[in-house]
Structure formats: C-alpha cells, structure tokens
PDB file of C-alpha atoms in Angstrom:
ATOM      1  CA  GLY A1096     118.361  98.063  92.453  1.00 67.00           C
ATOM      2  CA  ILE A1097     114.686  98.117  92.849  1.00 72.00           C
ATOM      3  CA  GLN A1098     112.872 101.181  91.624  1.00 80.00           C
ATOM      4  CA  VAL A1099     109.892 102.373  93.643  1.00 87.00           C
ATOM      5  CA  GLU A1100     107.385 104.644  91.939  1.00 92.00           C
ATOM      6  CA  GLN A1101     104.579 106.415  93.962  1.00 95.00           C
ATOM      7  CA  SER A1102     101.590 108.161  92.456  1.00 97.00           C
ATOM      8  CA  PRO A1103     100.333 110.722  92.591  1.00 97.00           C
ATOM      9  CA  PRO A1104     103.026 112.816  93.968  1.00 96.00           C
ATOM     10  CA  ASP A1105     100.537 115.358  95.456  1.00 97.00           C
ATOM     11  CA  LEU A1106      96.918 114.984  96.389  1.00 97.00           C
ATOM     12  CA  ILE A1107      94.463 117.668  97.832  1.00 97.00           C
ATOM     13  CA  LEU A1108      91.208 116.393  99.232  1.00 96.00           C
ATOM     14  CA  GLN A1109      88.221 117.894 100.931  1.00 97.00           C
ATOM     15  CA  GLU A1110      87.504 116.280 104.305  1.00 97.00           C
ATOM     16  CA  GLY A1111      85.327 113.225 103.954  1.00 97.00           C
ATOM     17  CA  ALA A1112      86.590 112.278 100.499  1.00 97.00           C
ATOM     18  CA  ASN A1113      88.172 108.866  99.648  1.00 97.00           C
ATOM     19  CA  SER A1114      91.524 108.455  97.873  1.00 96.00           C
ATOM     20  CA  THR A1115      93.821 105.706  96.454  1.00 98.00           C
ATOM     21  CA  LEU A1116      97.567 105.937  96.577  1.00 98.00           C
ATOM     22  CA  ARG A1117      99.687 103.667  94.368  1.00 98.00           C
ATOM     23  CA  CYS A1118     103.154 102.169  94.661  1.00 96.00           C
ATOM     24  CA  ASN A1119     104.705 100.392  91.594  1.00 94.00           C
ATOM     25  CA  PHE A1120     107.854  98.245  91.793  1.00 87.00           C
ATOM     26  CA  SER A1121     110.364  97.315  89.213  1.00 83.00           C
ATOM     27  CA  ASP A1122     110.958  93.895  90.661  1.00 78.00           C
ATOM     28  CA  SER A1123     109.167  91.242  92.816  1.00 75.00           C
ATOM     29  CA  VAL A1124     107.455  92.501  95.969  1.00 72.00           C
ATOM     30  CA  ASN A1125     108.103  91.298  99.468  1.00 74.00           C
ATOM     31  CA  ASN A1126     108.297  92.824 102.951  1.00 79.00           C
ATOM     32  CA  LEU A1127     106.227  95.860 101.540  1.00 89.00           C
ATOM     33  CA  GLN A1128     105.503  98.553 104.047  1.00 93.00           C
ATOM     34  CA  TRP A1129     103.350 101.664 103.880  1.00 96.00           C
ATOM     35  CA  PHE A1130     104.308 104.639 106.242  1.00 96.00           C
ATOM     36  CA  HIS A1131     102.563 107.933 107.134  1.00 97.00           C
ATOM     37  CA  GLN A1132     104.907 110.858 107.977  1.00 96.00           C
ATOM     38  CA  ASN A1133     102.728 113.272 109.875  1.00 92.00           C
ATOM     39  CA  PRO A1134     103.346 117.111 109.864  1.00 89.00           C
ATOM     40  CA  TRP A1135     105.533 116.715 112.968  1.00 91.00           C
ATOM     41  CA  GLY A1136     107.963 114.442 111.002  1.00 93.00           C
ATOM     42  CA  GLN A1137     107.150 111.093 112.709  1.00 93.00           C
ATOM     43  CA  LEU A1138     107.192 108.083 110.512  1.00 94.00           C
ATOM     44  CA  ILE A1139     104.220 105.812 111.501  1.00 94.00           C
ATOM     45  CA  ASN A1140     103.849 102.232 110.387  1.00 94.00           C
ATOM     46  CA  LEU A1141     100.513 101.720 108.593  1.00 97.00           C
ATOM     47  CA  PHE A1142     100.899  98.414 107.031  1.00 96.00           C
ATOM     48  CA  TYR A1143     103.355  95.586 106.552  1.00 93.00           C
ATOM     49  CA  ILE A1144     101.742  93.863 103.579  1.00 93.00           C
ATOM     50  CA  PRO A1145     103.868  91.621 101.435  1.00 89.00           C
ATOM     51  CA  SER A1146     100.752  90.394  99.712  1.00 91.00           C
ATOM     52  CA  GLY A1147      96.948  90.398 100.139  1.00 94.00           C
ATOM     53  CA  THR A1148      94.669  92.888 101.719  1.00 97.00           C
ATOM     54  CA  LYS A1149      94.607  94.393 105.246  1.00 97.00           C
ATOM     55  CA  GLN A1150      92.475  96.859 106.902  1.00 97.00           C
ATOM     56  CA  ASN A1151      92.755  99.183 109.821  1.00 96.00           C
ATOM     57  CA  GLY A1152      89.848 101.512 110.406  1.00 97.00           C
ATOM     58  CA  ARG A1153      89.494 103.851 107.511  1.00 97.00           C
ATOM     59  CA  LEU A1154      92.659 102.719 105.950  1.00 98.00           C
ATOM     60  CA  SER A1155      93.223  99.584 103.857  1.00 98.00           C
ATOM     61  CA  ALA A1156      96.009  98.241 101.731  1.00 98.00           C
ATOM     62  CA  THR A1157      96.264  95.669  98.935  1.00 97.00           C
ATOM     63  CA  THR A1158      99.413  94.258  97.463  1.00 95.00           C
ATOM     64  CA  VAL A1159      99.462  92.321  94.249  1.00 94.00           C
ATOM     65  CA  ALA A1160     102.937  90.742  94.280  1.00 89.00           C
ATOM     66  CA  THR A1161     102.613  89.200  90.916  1.00 89.00           C
ATOM     67  CA  GLU A1162     101.914  92.467  89.284  1.00 92.00           C
ATOM     68  CA  ARG A1163     104.301  94.476  91.414  1.00 91.00           C
ATOM     69  CA  TYR A1164     102.134  97.074  92.902  1.00 94.00           C
ATOM     70  CA  SER A1165     100.449  98.097  96.089  1.00 96.00           C
ATOM     71  CA  LEU A1166      97.506 100.370  96.881  1.00 97.00           C
ATOM     72  CA  LEU A1167      96.628 102.347  99.965  1.00 98.00           C
ATOM     73  CA  TYR A1168      92.976 103.345 100.315  1.00 98.00           C
ATOM     74  CA  ILE A1169      91.959 106.178 102.649  1.00 97.00           C
ATOM     75  CA  SER A1170      88.203 106.467 103.183  1.00 97.00           C
ATOM     76  CA  SER A1171      86.389 109.485 104.804  1.00 97.00           C
ATOM     77  CA  SER A1172      89.544 111.397 104.935  1.00 97.00           C
ATOM     78  CA  GLN A1173      90.181 113.685 107.919  1.00 97.00           C
ATOM     79  CA  THR A1174      92.494 116.580 108.274  1.00 96.00           C
ATOM     80  CA  THR A1175      94.769 114.522 110.595  1.00 95.00           C
ATOM     81  CA  ASP A1176      95.461 112.252 107.554  1.00 96.00           C
ATOM     82  CA  SER A1177      97.516 115.015 105.980  1.00 96.00           C
ATOM     83  CA  GLY A1178     101.168 114.294 105.607  1.00 96.00           C
ATOM     84  CA  VAL A1179     103.460 112.220 103.287  1.00 97.00           C
ATOM     85  CA  TYR A1180     102.744 108.633 102.656  1.00 98.00           C
ATOM     86  CA  PHE A1181     105.699 106.351 101.736  1.00 96.00           C
ATOM     87  CA  CYS A1182     105.941 102.880 100.451  1.00 95.00           C
ATOM     88  CA  SER A1183     109.133 100.856 100.919  1.00 91.00           C
ATOM     89  CA  GLN A1184     110.519  97.603  99.682  1.00 81.00           C
ATOM     90  CA  PRO A1185     113.725  95.790 100.477  1.00 64.00           C
ATOM     91  CA  CYS A1186     115.965  95.437  97.493  1.00 52.00           C
ATOM     92  CA  THR A1187     116.381  91.719  97.932  1.00 50.00           C
ATOM     93  CA  PRO A1188     114.439  89.389 100.153  1.00 43.00           C
ATOM     94  CA  ASN A1189     116.708  89.261 102.898  1.00 49.00           C
ATOM     95  CA  ALA A1190     118.644  92.602 102.260  1.00 52.00           C
ATOM     96  CA  GLY A1191     119.458  94.819 105.009  1.00 48.00           C
ATOM     97  CA  LYS A1192     118.223  97.857 103.281  1.00 57.00           C
ATOM     98  CA  SER A1193     114.973  99.162 101.840  1.00 69.00           C
ATOM     99  CA  THR A1194     114.187 101.388  99.014  1.00 83.00           C
ATOM    100  CA  PHE A1195     111.564 104.042  99.634  1.00 90.00           C
ATOM    101  CA  GLY A1196     109.360 105.741  97.038  1.00 91.00           C
ATOM    102  CA  ASP A1197     109.445 109.543  96.771  1.00 92.00           C
ATOM    103  CA  GLY A1198     106.148 109.717  98.566  1.00 95.00           C
ATOM    104  CA  THR A1199     102.607 111.081  98.064  1.00 97.00           C
ATOM    105  CA  THR A1200     101.941 114.367  99.875  1.00 96.00           C
ATOM    106  CA  LEU A1201      98.356 114.387 101.005  1.00 97.00           C
ATOM    107  CA  THR A1202      96.576 117.602 102.122  1.00 97.00           C
ATOM    108  CA  VAL A1203      93.140 117.174 103.587  1.00 97.00           C
ATOM    109  CA  LYS A1204      91.219 120.411 103.778  1.00 97.00           C
ATOM    110  CA  PRO A1205      88.451 121.123 106.299  1.00 95.00           C
TER     111      PRO A1205
ATOM    112  CA  ASP B 589     108.234 102.140 126.636  1.00 67.00           C
ATOM    113  CA  THR B 590     109.496 103.771 123.428  1.00 71.00           C
ATOM    114  CA  ALA B 591     110.494 101.123 120.778  1.00 92.00           C
ATOM    115  CA  VAL B 592     113.115 103.103 118.802  1.00 97.00           C
ATOM    116  CA  SER B 593     114.508 106.223 120.438  1.00 96.00           C
ATOM    117  CA  GLN B 594     117.026 108.698 119.325  1.00 97.00           C
ATOM    118  CA  THR B 595     118.904 111.491 121.005  1.00 97.00           C
ATOM    119  CA  PRO B 596     119.088 114.339 120.536  1.00 97.00           C
ATOM    120  CA  LYS B 597     115.911 115.305 118.794  1.00 96.00           C
ATOM    121  CA  TYR B 598     117.407 118.653 117.420  1.00 97.00           C
ATOM    122  CA  LEU B 599     121.117 119.338 116.877  1.00 97.00           C
ATOM    123  CA  VAL B 600     122.379 122.669 115.716  1.00 97.00           C
ATOM    124  CA  THR B 601     126.031 123.072 115.061  1.00 97.00           C
ATOM    125  CA  GLN B 602     128.739 124.874 113.153  1.00 97.00           C
ATOM    126  CA  MET B 603     130.511 123.690 110.016  1.00 97.00           C
ATOM    127  CA  GLY B 604     133.650 121.708 110.822  1.00 97.00           C
ATOM    128  CA  ASN B 605     132.335 120.353 114.083  1.00 97.00           C
ATOM    129  CA  ASP B 606     132.029 116.696 115.148  1.00 97.00           C
ATOM    130  CA  LYS B 607     128.722 115.381 116.516  1.00 97.00           C
ATOM    131  CA  SER B 608     127.217 112.085 117.408  1.00 97.00           C
ATOM    132  CA  ILE B 609     123.584 110.851 117.373  1.00 98.00           C
ATOM    133  CA  LYS B 610     122.471 107.947 119.552  1.00 98.00           C
ATOM    134  CA  CYS B 611     119.911 105.317 118.771  1.00 97.00           C
ATOM    135  CA  GLU B 612     118.452 102.569 121.063  1.00 97.00           C
ATOM    136  CA  GLN B 613     115.838  99.937 120.335  1.00 97.00           C
ATOM    137  CA  ASN B 614     114.106  97.824 122.958  1.00 96.00           C
ATOM    138  CA  LEU B 615     112.280  95.553 120.405  1.00 94.00           C
ATOM    139  CA  GLY B 616     114.907  92.718 120.637  1.00 92.00           C
ATOM    140  CA  HIS B 617     115.625  93.261 116.841  1.00 91.00           C
ATOM    141  CA  ASP B 618     118.860  92.066 115.213  1.00 88.00           C
ATOM    142  CA  THR B 619     119.062  94.710 112.503  1.00 89.00           C
ATOM    143  CA  MET B 620     119.326  98.446 112.774  1.00 91.00           C
ATOM    144  CA  TYR B 621     119.565 101.158 110.166  1.00 91.00           C
ATOM    145  CA  TRP B 622     120.329 104.782 109.688  1.00 93.00           C
ATOM    146  CA  TYR B 623     118.373 106.780 107.061  1.00 93.00           C
ATOM    147  CA  LYS B 624     118.895 110.341 105.920  1.00 94.00           C
ATOM    148  CA  GLN B 625     115.759 112.416 104.850  1.00 95.00           C
ATOM    149  CA  ASP B 626     116.704 115.534 102.824  1.00 91.00           C
ATOM    150  CA  SER B 627     114.741 118.797 102.444  1.00 89.00           C
ATOM    151  CA  LYS B 628     112.736 117.247  99.657  1.00 87.00           C
ATOM    152  CA  LYS B 629     111.650 114.422 101.947  1.00 89.00           C
ATOM    153  CA  PHE B 630     113.490 111.692 100.090  1.00 90.00           C
ATOM    154  CA  LEU B 631     114.466 108.922 102.345  1.00 91.00           C
ATOM    155  CA  LYS B 632     117.744 107.141 101.644  1.00 89.00           C
ATOM    156  CA  ILE B 633     119.482 104.455 103.514  1.00 88.00           C
ATOM    157  CA  MET B 634     122.978 105.115 104.870  1.00 90.00           C
ATOM    158  CA  PHE B 635     123.899 102.078 106.840  1.00 86.00           C
ATOM    159  CA  SER B 636     122.616  98.798 108.124  1.00 86.00           C
ATOM    160  CA  TYR B 637     123.977  96.564 110.909  1.00 86.00           C
ATOM    161  CA  ASN B 638     122.926  93.093 111.776  1.00 84.00           C
ATOM    162  CA  ASN B 639     123.881  91.868 115.178  1.00 82.00           C
ATOM    163  CA  LYS B 640     126.652  94.557 115.543  1.00 81.00           C
ATOM    164  CA  GLU B 641     128.097  93.736 112.064  1.00 82.00           C
ATOM    165  CA  LEU B 642     127.944  96.272 109.223  1.00 82.00           C
ATOM    166  CA  ILE B 643     125.998  94.836 106.268  1.00 79.00           C
ATOM    167  CA  ILE B 644     125.046  97.857 104.232  1.00 75.00           C
ATOM    168  CA  ASN B 645     127.111 100.997 103.542  1.00 76.00           C
ATOM    169  CA  GLU B 646     125.628 103.108 100.911  1.00 76.00           C
ATOM    170  CA  THR B 647     128.226 105.451  99.362  1.00 75.00           C
ATOM    171  CA  VAL B 648     128.245 107.635 102.343  1.00 86.00           C
ATOM    172  CA  PRO B 649     131.218 109.776 103.000  1.00 90.00           C
ATOM    173  CA  ASN B 650     133.866 108.584 105.356  1.00 91.00           C
ATOM    174  CA  ARG B 651     133.125 111.451 107.697  1.00 95.00           C
ATOM    175  CA  PHE B 652     129.959 109.325 108.745  1.00 94.00           C
ATOM    176  CA  SER B 653     130.933 106.493 111.025  1.00 93.00           C
ATOM    177  CA  PRO B 654     128.451 104.226 112.601  1.00 92.00           C
ATOM    178  CA  LYS B 655     129.254 102.307 115.712  1.00 92.00           C
ATOM    179  CA  SER B 656     127.171  99.438 117.176  1.00 92.00           C
ATOM    180  CA  PRO B 657     128.310  98.590 120.726  1.00 91.00           C
ATOM    181  CA  ASP B 658     125.677  95.901 121.097  1.00 91.00           C
ATOM    182  CA  LYS B 659     122.612  94.932 118.879  1.00 89.00           C
ATOM    183  CA  ALA B 660     120.283  97.252 120.756  1.00 94.00           C
ATOM    184  CA  HIS B 661     122.357 100.415 119.904  1.00 95.00           C
ATOM    185  CA  LEU B 662     123.505 102.001 116.724  1.00 95.00           C
ATOM    186  CA  ASN B 663     125.178 105.368 117.053  1.00 96.00           C
ATOM    187  CA  LEU B 664     126.176 107.729 114.241  1.00 96.00           C
ATOM    188  CA  HIS B 665     129.276 109.961 114.434  1.00 97.00           C
ATOM    189  CA  ILE B 666     129.842 112.659 111.995  1.00 96.00           C
ATOM    190  CA  ASN B 667     133.116 114.367 111.529  1.00 97.00           C
ATOM    191  CA  SER B 668     133.845 117.734 109.983  1.00 97.00           C
ATOM    192  CA  LEU B 669     130.242 118.672 109.451  1.00 97.00           C
ATOM    193  CA  GLU B 670     129.259 120.353 106.214  1.00 97.00           C
ATOM    194  CA  LEU B 671     126.285 122.405 105.278  1.00 96.00           C
ATOM    195  CA  GLY B 672     125.011 119.516 103.033  1.00 94.00           C
ATOM    196  CA  ASP B 673     124.768 117.304 106.152  1.00 96.00           C
ATOM    197  CA  SER B 674     121.764 119.369 107.294  1.00 97.00           C
ATOM    198  CA  ALA B 675     118.852 116.846 107.202  1.00 96.00           C
ATOM    199  CA  VAL B 676     116.623 114.561 109.469  1.00 97.00           C
ATOM    200  CA  TYR B 677     118.403 111.389 110.318  1.00 97.00           C
ATOM    201  CA  PHE B 678     116.248 108.490 111.276  1.00 97.00           C
ATOM    202  CA  CYS B 679     117.220 105.297 112.962  1.00 96.00           C
ATOM    203  CA  ALA B 680     115.236 102.122 112.485  1.00 93.00           C
ATOM    204  CA  SER B 681     115.167  98.567 113.420  1.00 92.00           C
ATOM    205  CA  SER B 682     113.726  95.297 112.078  1.00 89.00           C
ATOM    206  CA  PRO B 683     113.734  91.581 113.211  1.00 86.00           C
ATOM    207  CA  ARG B 684     114.825  89.991 109.903  1.00 70.00           C
ATOM    208  CA  VAL B 685     113.386  86.699 111.004  1.00 65.00           C
ATOM    209  CA  ALA B 686     113.018  84.444 108.013  1.00 62.00           C
ATOM    210  CA  SER B 687     111.097  86.621 105.449  1.00 68.00           C
ATOM    211  CA  TYR B 688     109.664  88.964 108.004  1.00 75.00           C
ATOM    212  CA  ASN B 689     111.385  92.251 107.988  1.00 80.00           C
ATOM    213  CA  GLU B 690     109.140  95.039 109.118  1.00 87.00           C
ATOM    214  CA  GLN B 691     110.937  98.222 110.016  1.00 90.00           C
ATOM    215  CA  PHE B 692     110.208 100.500 112.935  1.00 92.00           C
ATOM    216  CA  PHE B 693     111.507 103.996 112.965  1.00 95.00           C
ATOM    217  CA  GLY B 694     112.659 106.371 115.629  1.00 96.00           C
ATOM    218  CA  PRO B 695     111.438 109.986 115.904  1.00 96.00           C
ATOM    219  CA  GLY B 696     114.214 111.346 113.908  1.00 97.00           C
ATOM    220  CA  THR B 697     117.097 113.972 114.776  1.00 97.00           C
ATOM    221  CA  ARG B 698     116.921 117.178 112.831  1.00 97.00           C
ATOM    222  CA  LEU B 699     120.456 118.228 112.217  1.00 97.00           C
ATOM    223  CA  THR B 700     121.170 121.893 111.132  1.00 97.00           C
ATOM    224  CA  VAL B 701     124.729 122.796 110.129  1.00 97.00           C
ATOM    225  CA  LEU B 702     125.371 126.585 110.127  1.00 96.00           C
TER     226      LEU B 702
END
C-alpha cells in the first residue's frame, strides 16, 4: 500500500514564527487531506487538496501531485496551533480507506 | 447540527465485557469508516462501509463487528474486550462522489479497558 511519510515528527516554535510541514507519498497523490488534531483530541479538517495551492487565513497548503508531496504552511503561529498535524491519502483513487502519516507534533510556546 | 456524531464520548469497562459505540452522520454521505488511534497517536483504518456494504476490513480481530443499519449509521460492537483495545476510536464519513472523497471525522470515543 501507499506509504505516507511526514516531517518533521516534532516541531517547537515561538509564537509568531512560521513553519512548513511536509508529507511525502510513495505513490500518486489524490484526495489528499490535512488535519489538525487539537489538544482535546478533535480531528479538524484543514485542507482537501489533491493538487495546487489553497489558503485559509494563516494556513496554506500546496500539493505537487507529480512529485508526490504536499506542504502545509503555518504563518504567525499561535499557541492554539499546537497539536498534531496529519496528512492522509487514499490507497487507491476510489478506495474506501486512507493511509495516515504518523503526524507532526507542533508545540507553539508563548 | 453536528455532522458526524459518536456516542459515548468516554467508555470505561472491564476486560471481558462487550461494548458498542454508535456513529451517525447527517451529511448524506455514502461511505463511513472506523479508525483506531493508539496511545502513540497513530491512526489506522479498521473498517469501511459503502451504502451499508462492508468494503474494507483491515485485519481486525473477529471480536470487532461493525454494523450498518442504514447508510447514515455505522456502529462498532466489541466482544470480550482486552487491555490492548484501549484506544480512541474515530468514526468518519465521506461522499466518494467521482474522485472527490473528503473525509469528515466524529469527535472520537475514548475506550479504556481495565
């Protein structure tokens, strides 16, 4: 099946700093999603981004499907950005399952 | 107007008991899923149903039995609970329309087996 590799595994930032999280895939990319799991355990949809670039406030994401990776940018980080960021990708285009990366744990310090 | 809901939110039980977790979605999606998140935060798919039909079953012990009475509900029943079943269980749904397959997750059920 598709392998999903996220980097870095852990990231500690000072409030106000910018960061880039990366997701690499072993096979072609489609239906790619980014999630934020907050400290209360909720999985929040950030982006559905099979290709191209999307922006939502301080967050943006870019997927380069031909090169099998996606990037999540967080600008002017806030303490509420802390948590675990996951990317996920279905194993095949119409598969009823997704493979999740192991996540990037982000800690933003005040 | 919660999109994907799960009950209960917390479940504490003894080894050997049988328990169920319920999931409902009001998004009109055809596909529903159960995921398990272990203590290291790794998320693994367990089951996937499309229109009440099981389409994915990922080497999950037979003690776990999903049931989908209709496409808006996917319940998870667990027999003879073991310590290793302690985890957070997430339900999710997606439309699977053509190539669009964005998943939406419920709030999770934290299961603790004592």
